[in-house]
Amino acid sequence: MYELLFWRYLDEIYLNHHEVYEALLEKEEVEGLETLPVEVIFNRIASVFSEWEKVDENSWQNTKGKGAFQVISTPQSIKIDCYGTEGKTMNKLVSLMEEFKCPLYDPQVPERYDEMSE
């Protein structure tokens, strides 16, 4: 499994990314993060991945190739767990979240890919 996590800071707020990540994993509310349009984001994912089989409310599986992913949300974050997913598919998910001004935090590295990276 490969984990991708996305959130958006309020203007002029900048926090320790790994601490934010850990709090969001515990589904805690983090002061300094914006509330995301979660339903709109889910609809966008469903639209972009309409060729994929929707396994359940939060999961998609590629029936014509490799990979599957599950989307887990809080009001402030989108976490995508990728299972055997190709890099180009993960890049598509990252680009999709950039539409919502939510850069990727990659906990495997760990690094957040935004203009304010530490």
PDB file of C-alpha atoms in Angstrom:
ATOM      1  CA  MET A   1       0.000   0.000   0.000  1.00  0.00           C
ATOM      2  CA  TYR A   2       1.134   3.547  -0.758  1.00  0.00           C
ATOM      3  CA  GLU A   3      -0.442   6.413   1.136  1.00  0.00           C
ATOM      4  CA  LEU A   4      -1.156   9.901  -0.231  1.00  0.00           C
ATOM      5  CA  LEU A   5      -2.509  12.654   2.012  1.00  0.00           C
ATOM      6  CA  PHE A   6      -3.824  16.091   1.089  1.00  0.00           C
ATOM      7  CA  TRP A   7      -4.860  19.174   3.054  1.00  0.00           C
ATOM      8  CA  ARG A   8      -4.865  22.938   2.648  1.00  0.00           C
ATOM      9  CA  TYR A   9      -3.507  25.475   5.119  1.00  0.00           C
ATOM     10  CA  LEU A  10      -5.338  28.696   5.906  1.00  0.00           C
ATOM     11  CA  ASP A  11      -3.585  31.808   4.551  1.00  0.00           C
ATOM     12  CA  GLU A  12      -0.396  32.683   6.419  1.00  0.00           C
ATOM     13  CA  ILE A  13      -0.496  29.418   8.415  1.00  0.00           C
ATOM     14  CA  TYR A  14       2.337  26.952   8.228  1.00  0.00           C
ATOM     15  CA  LEU A  15       2.606  23.967  10.568  1.00  0.00           C
ATOM     16  CA  ASN A  16       4.821  20.932  11.027  1.00  0.00           C
ATOM     17  CA  HIS A  17       3.641  18.664   8.211  1.00  0.00           C
ATOM     18  CA  HIS A  18       4.304  15.385   9.982  1.00  0.00           C
ATOM     19  CA  GLU A  19       2.424  16.505  13.103  1.00  0.00           C
ATOM     20  CA  VAL A  20      -0.507  17.561  10.901  1.00  0.00           C
ATOM     21  CA  TYR A  21      -0.380  14.170   9.174  1.00  0.00           C
ATOM     22  CA  GLU A  22      -0.442  12.292  12.485  1.00  0.00           C
ATOM     23  CA  ALA A  23      -3.355  14.375  13.792  1.00  0.00           C
ATOM     24  CA  LEU A  24      -5.344  13.848  10.598  1.00  0.00           C
ATOM     25  CA  LEU A  25      -4.740  10.094  10.776  1.00  0.00           C
ATOM     26  CA  GLU A  26      -6.384  10.196  14.204  1.00  0.00           C
ATOM     27  CA  LYS A  27      -9.255  12.182  12.610  1.00  0.00           C
ATOM     28  CA  GLU A  28      -8.483  15.136  14.868  1.00  0.00           C
ATOM     29  CA  GLU A  29      -9.413  18.653  13.844  1.00  0.00           C
ATOM     30  CA  VAL A  30      -6.284  20.714  13.172  1.00  0.00           C
ATOM     31  CA  GLU A  31      -6.375  24.427  13.848  1.00  0.00           C
ATOM     32  CA  GLY A  32      -4.958  26.239  10.816  1.00  0.00           C
ATOM     33  CA  LEU A  33      -6.362  23.938   8.136  1.00  0.00           C
ATOM     34  CA  GLU A  34      -9.205  24.804   5.809  1.00  0.00           C
ATOM     35  CA  THR A  35     -12.392  22.790   5.595  1.00  0.00           C
ATOM     36  CA  LEU A  36     -12.413  21.020   2.247  1.00  0.00           C
ATOM     37  CA  PRO A  37     -15.336  20.537  -0.174  1.00  0.00           C
ATOM     38  CA  VAL A  38     -15.175  16.779   0.432  1.00  0.00           C
ATOM     39  CA  GLU A  39     -18.319  15.892  -1.517  1.00  0.00           C
ATOM     40  CA  VAL A  40     -17.148  17.927  -4.526  1.00  0.00           C
ATOM     41  CA  ILE A  41     -13.752  16.209  -4.367  1.00  0.00           C
ATOM     42  CA  PHE A  42     -15.368  12.739  -4.261  1.00  0.00           C
ATOM     43  CA  ASN A  43     -17.527  13.664  -7.265  1.00  0.00           C
ATOM     44  CA  ARG A  44     -14.427  14.847  -9.142  1.00  0.00           C
ATOM     45  CA  ILE A  45     -12.582  11.610  -8.360  1.00  0.00           C
ATOM     46  CA  ALA A  46     -15.603   9.595  -9.543  1.00  0.00           C
ATOM     47  CA  SER A  47     -15.671  11.629 -12.760  1.00  0.00           C
ATOM     48  CA  VAL A  48     -11.932  11.330 -13.487  1.00  0.00           C
ATOM     49  CA  PHE A  49     -11.971   7.602 -12.706  1.00  0.00           C
ATOM     50  CA  SER A  50     -15.336   6.815 -14.345  1.00  0.00           C
ATOM     51  CA  GLU A  51     -13.666   4.028 -16.373  1.00  0.00           C
ATOM     52  CA  TRP A  52     -12.719   2.266 -13.132  1.00  0.00           C
ATOM     53  CA  GLU A  53     -15.063   0.014 -11.217  1.00  0.00           C
ATOM     54  CA  LYS A  54     -16.445   1.703  -8.122  1.00  0.00           C
ATOM     55  CA  VAL A  55     -16.149  -1.083  -5.560  1.00  0.00           C
ATOM     56  CA  ASP A  56     -17.929   0.801  -2.782  1.00  0.00           C
ATOM     57  CA  GLU A  57     -18.642   4.374  -1.725  1.00  0.00           C
ATOM     58  CA  ASN A  58     -14.930   5.169  -1.253  1.00  0.00           C
ATOM     59  CA  SER A  59     -13.019   2.642  -3.391  1.00  0.00           C
ATOM     60  CA  TRP A  60     -12.136   2.223  -7.052  1.00  0.00           C
ATOM     61  CA  GLN A  61     -10.517  -0.682  -8.897  1.00  0.00           C
ATOM     62  CA  ASN A  62      -8.905  -0.647 -12.320  1.00  0.00           C
ATOM     63  CA  THR A  63     -10.587  -3.429 -14.298  1.00  0.00           C
ATOM     64  CA  LYS A  64      -8.398  -2.796 -17.361  1.00  0.00           C
ATOM     65  CA  GLY A  65      -5.033  -2.747 -15.623  1.00  0.00           C
ATOM     66  CA  LYS A  66      -3.258  -2.618 -12.306  1.00  0.00           C
ATOM     67  CA  GLY A  67      -4.308  -1.004  -9.103  1.00  0.00           C
ATOM     68  CA  ALA A  68      -7.019   0.072  -6.771  1.00  0.00           C
ATOM     69  CA  PHE A  69      -7.404   2.887  -4.298  1.00  0.00           C
ATOM     70  CA  GLN A  70      -9.539   3.880  -1.346  1.00  0.00           C
ATOM     71  CA  VAL A  71     -10.349   7.457  -0.360  1.00  0.00           C
ATOM     72  CA  ILE A  72     -10.755   8.296   3.327  1.00  0.00           C
ATOM     73  CA  SER A  73     -11.777  11.810   4.271  1.00  0.00           C
ATOM     74  CA  THR A  74     -12.115  14.127   7.212  1.00  0.00           C
ATOM     75  CA  PRO A  75     -13.579  17.622   6.885  1.00  0.00           C
ATOM     76  CA  GLN A  76      -9.976  18.875   6.521  1.00  0.00           C
ATOM     77  CA  SER A  77      -8.218  16.128   4.591  1.00  0.00           C
ATOM     78  CA  ILE A  78      -8.301  13.543   1.845  1.00  0.00           C
ATOM     79  CA  LYS A  79      -6.244  10.377   2.324  1.00  0.00           C
ATOM     80  CA  ILE A  80      -5.851   7.997  -0.590  1.00  0.00           C
ATOM     81  CA  ASP A  81      -4.550   4.499   0.022  1.00  0.00           C
ATOM     82  CA  CYS A  82      -3.179   3.037  -3.219  1.00  0.00           C
ATOM     83  CA  TYR A  83      -2.894  -0.717  -3.710  1.00  0.00           C
ATOM     84  CA  GLY A  84      -0.669  -1.833  -6.587  1.00  0.00           C
ATOM     85  CA  THR A  85      -1.443   1.461  -8.287  1.00  0.00           C
ATOM     86  CA  GLU A  86       0.830   2.656 -11.090  1.00  0.00           C
ATOM     87  CA  GLY A  87       2.761   5.898 -10.734  1.00  0.00           C
ATOM     88  CA  LYS A  88       0.819   7.590 -13.533  1.00  0.00           C
ATOM     89  CA  THR A  89      -2.444   6.892 -11.683  1.00  0.00           C
ATOM     90  CA  MET A  90      -1.035   8.341  -8.453  1.00  0.00           C
ATOM     91  CA  ASN A  91       0.140  11.391 -10.442  1.00  0.00           C
ATOM     92  CA  LYS A  92      -3.408  11.785 -11.781  1.00  0.00           C
ATOM     93  CA  LEU A  93      -4.734  11.761  -8.206  1.00  0.00           C
ATOM     94  CA  VAL A  94      -2.111  14.325  -7.153  1.00  0.00           C
ATOM     95  CA  SER A  95      -3.056  16.588 -10.092  1.00  0.00           C
ATOM     96  CA  LEU A  96      -6.721  16.222  -9.264  1.00  0.00           C
ATOM     97  CA  MET A  97      -6.107  17.351  -5.692  1.00  0.00           C
ATOM     98  CA  GLU A  98      -4.005  20.283  -6.931  1.00  0.00           C
ATOM     99  CA  GLU A  99      -7.213  21.545  -8.586  1.00  0.00           C
ATOM    100  CA  PHE A 100      -8.450  22.036  -5.005  1.00  0.00           C
ATOM    101  CA  LYS A 101      -5.156  23.669  -3.941  1.00  0.00           C
ATOM    102  CA  CYS A 102      -4.259  20.644  -1.824  1.00  0.00           C
ATOM    103  CA  PRO A 103      -0.636  19.631  -2.362  1.00  0.00           C
ATOM    104  CA  LEU A 104       0.546  16.114  -1.677  1.00  0.00           C
ATOM    105  CA  TYR A 105       2.043  15.061   1.628  1.00  0.00           C
ATOM    106  CA  ASP A 106       3.902  11.801   1.057  1.00  0.00           C
ATOM    107  CA  PRO A 107       4.378  10.142   4.479  1.00  0.00           C
ATOM    108  CA  GLN A 108       6.665   7.489   2.996  1.00  0.00           C
ATOM    109  CA  VAL A 109       9.355  10.106   2.257  1.00  0.00           C
ATOM    110  CA  PRO A 110       8.139  12.175   4.391  1.00  0.00           C
ATOM    111  CA  GLU A 111       7.691  15.335   2.357  1.00  0.00           C
ATOM    112  CA  ARG A 112       4.982  17.814   1.430  1.00  0.00           C
ATOM    113  CA  TYR A 113       5.150  19.021  -2.146  1.00  0.00           C
ATOM    114  CA  ASP A 114       4.209  22.682  -2.005  1.00  0.00           C
ATOM    115  CA  GLU A 115       5.933  26.024  -2.425  1.00  0.00           C
ATOM    116  CA  MET A 116       6.522  26.235   1.338  1.00  0.00           C
ATOM    117  CA  SER A 117       8.360  22.922   1.782  1.00  0.00           C
ATOM    118  CA  GLU A 118      10.696  22.740   4.766  1.00  0.00           C
TER     119      GLU A 118
END
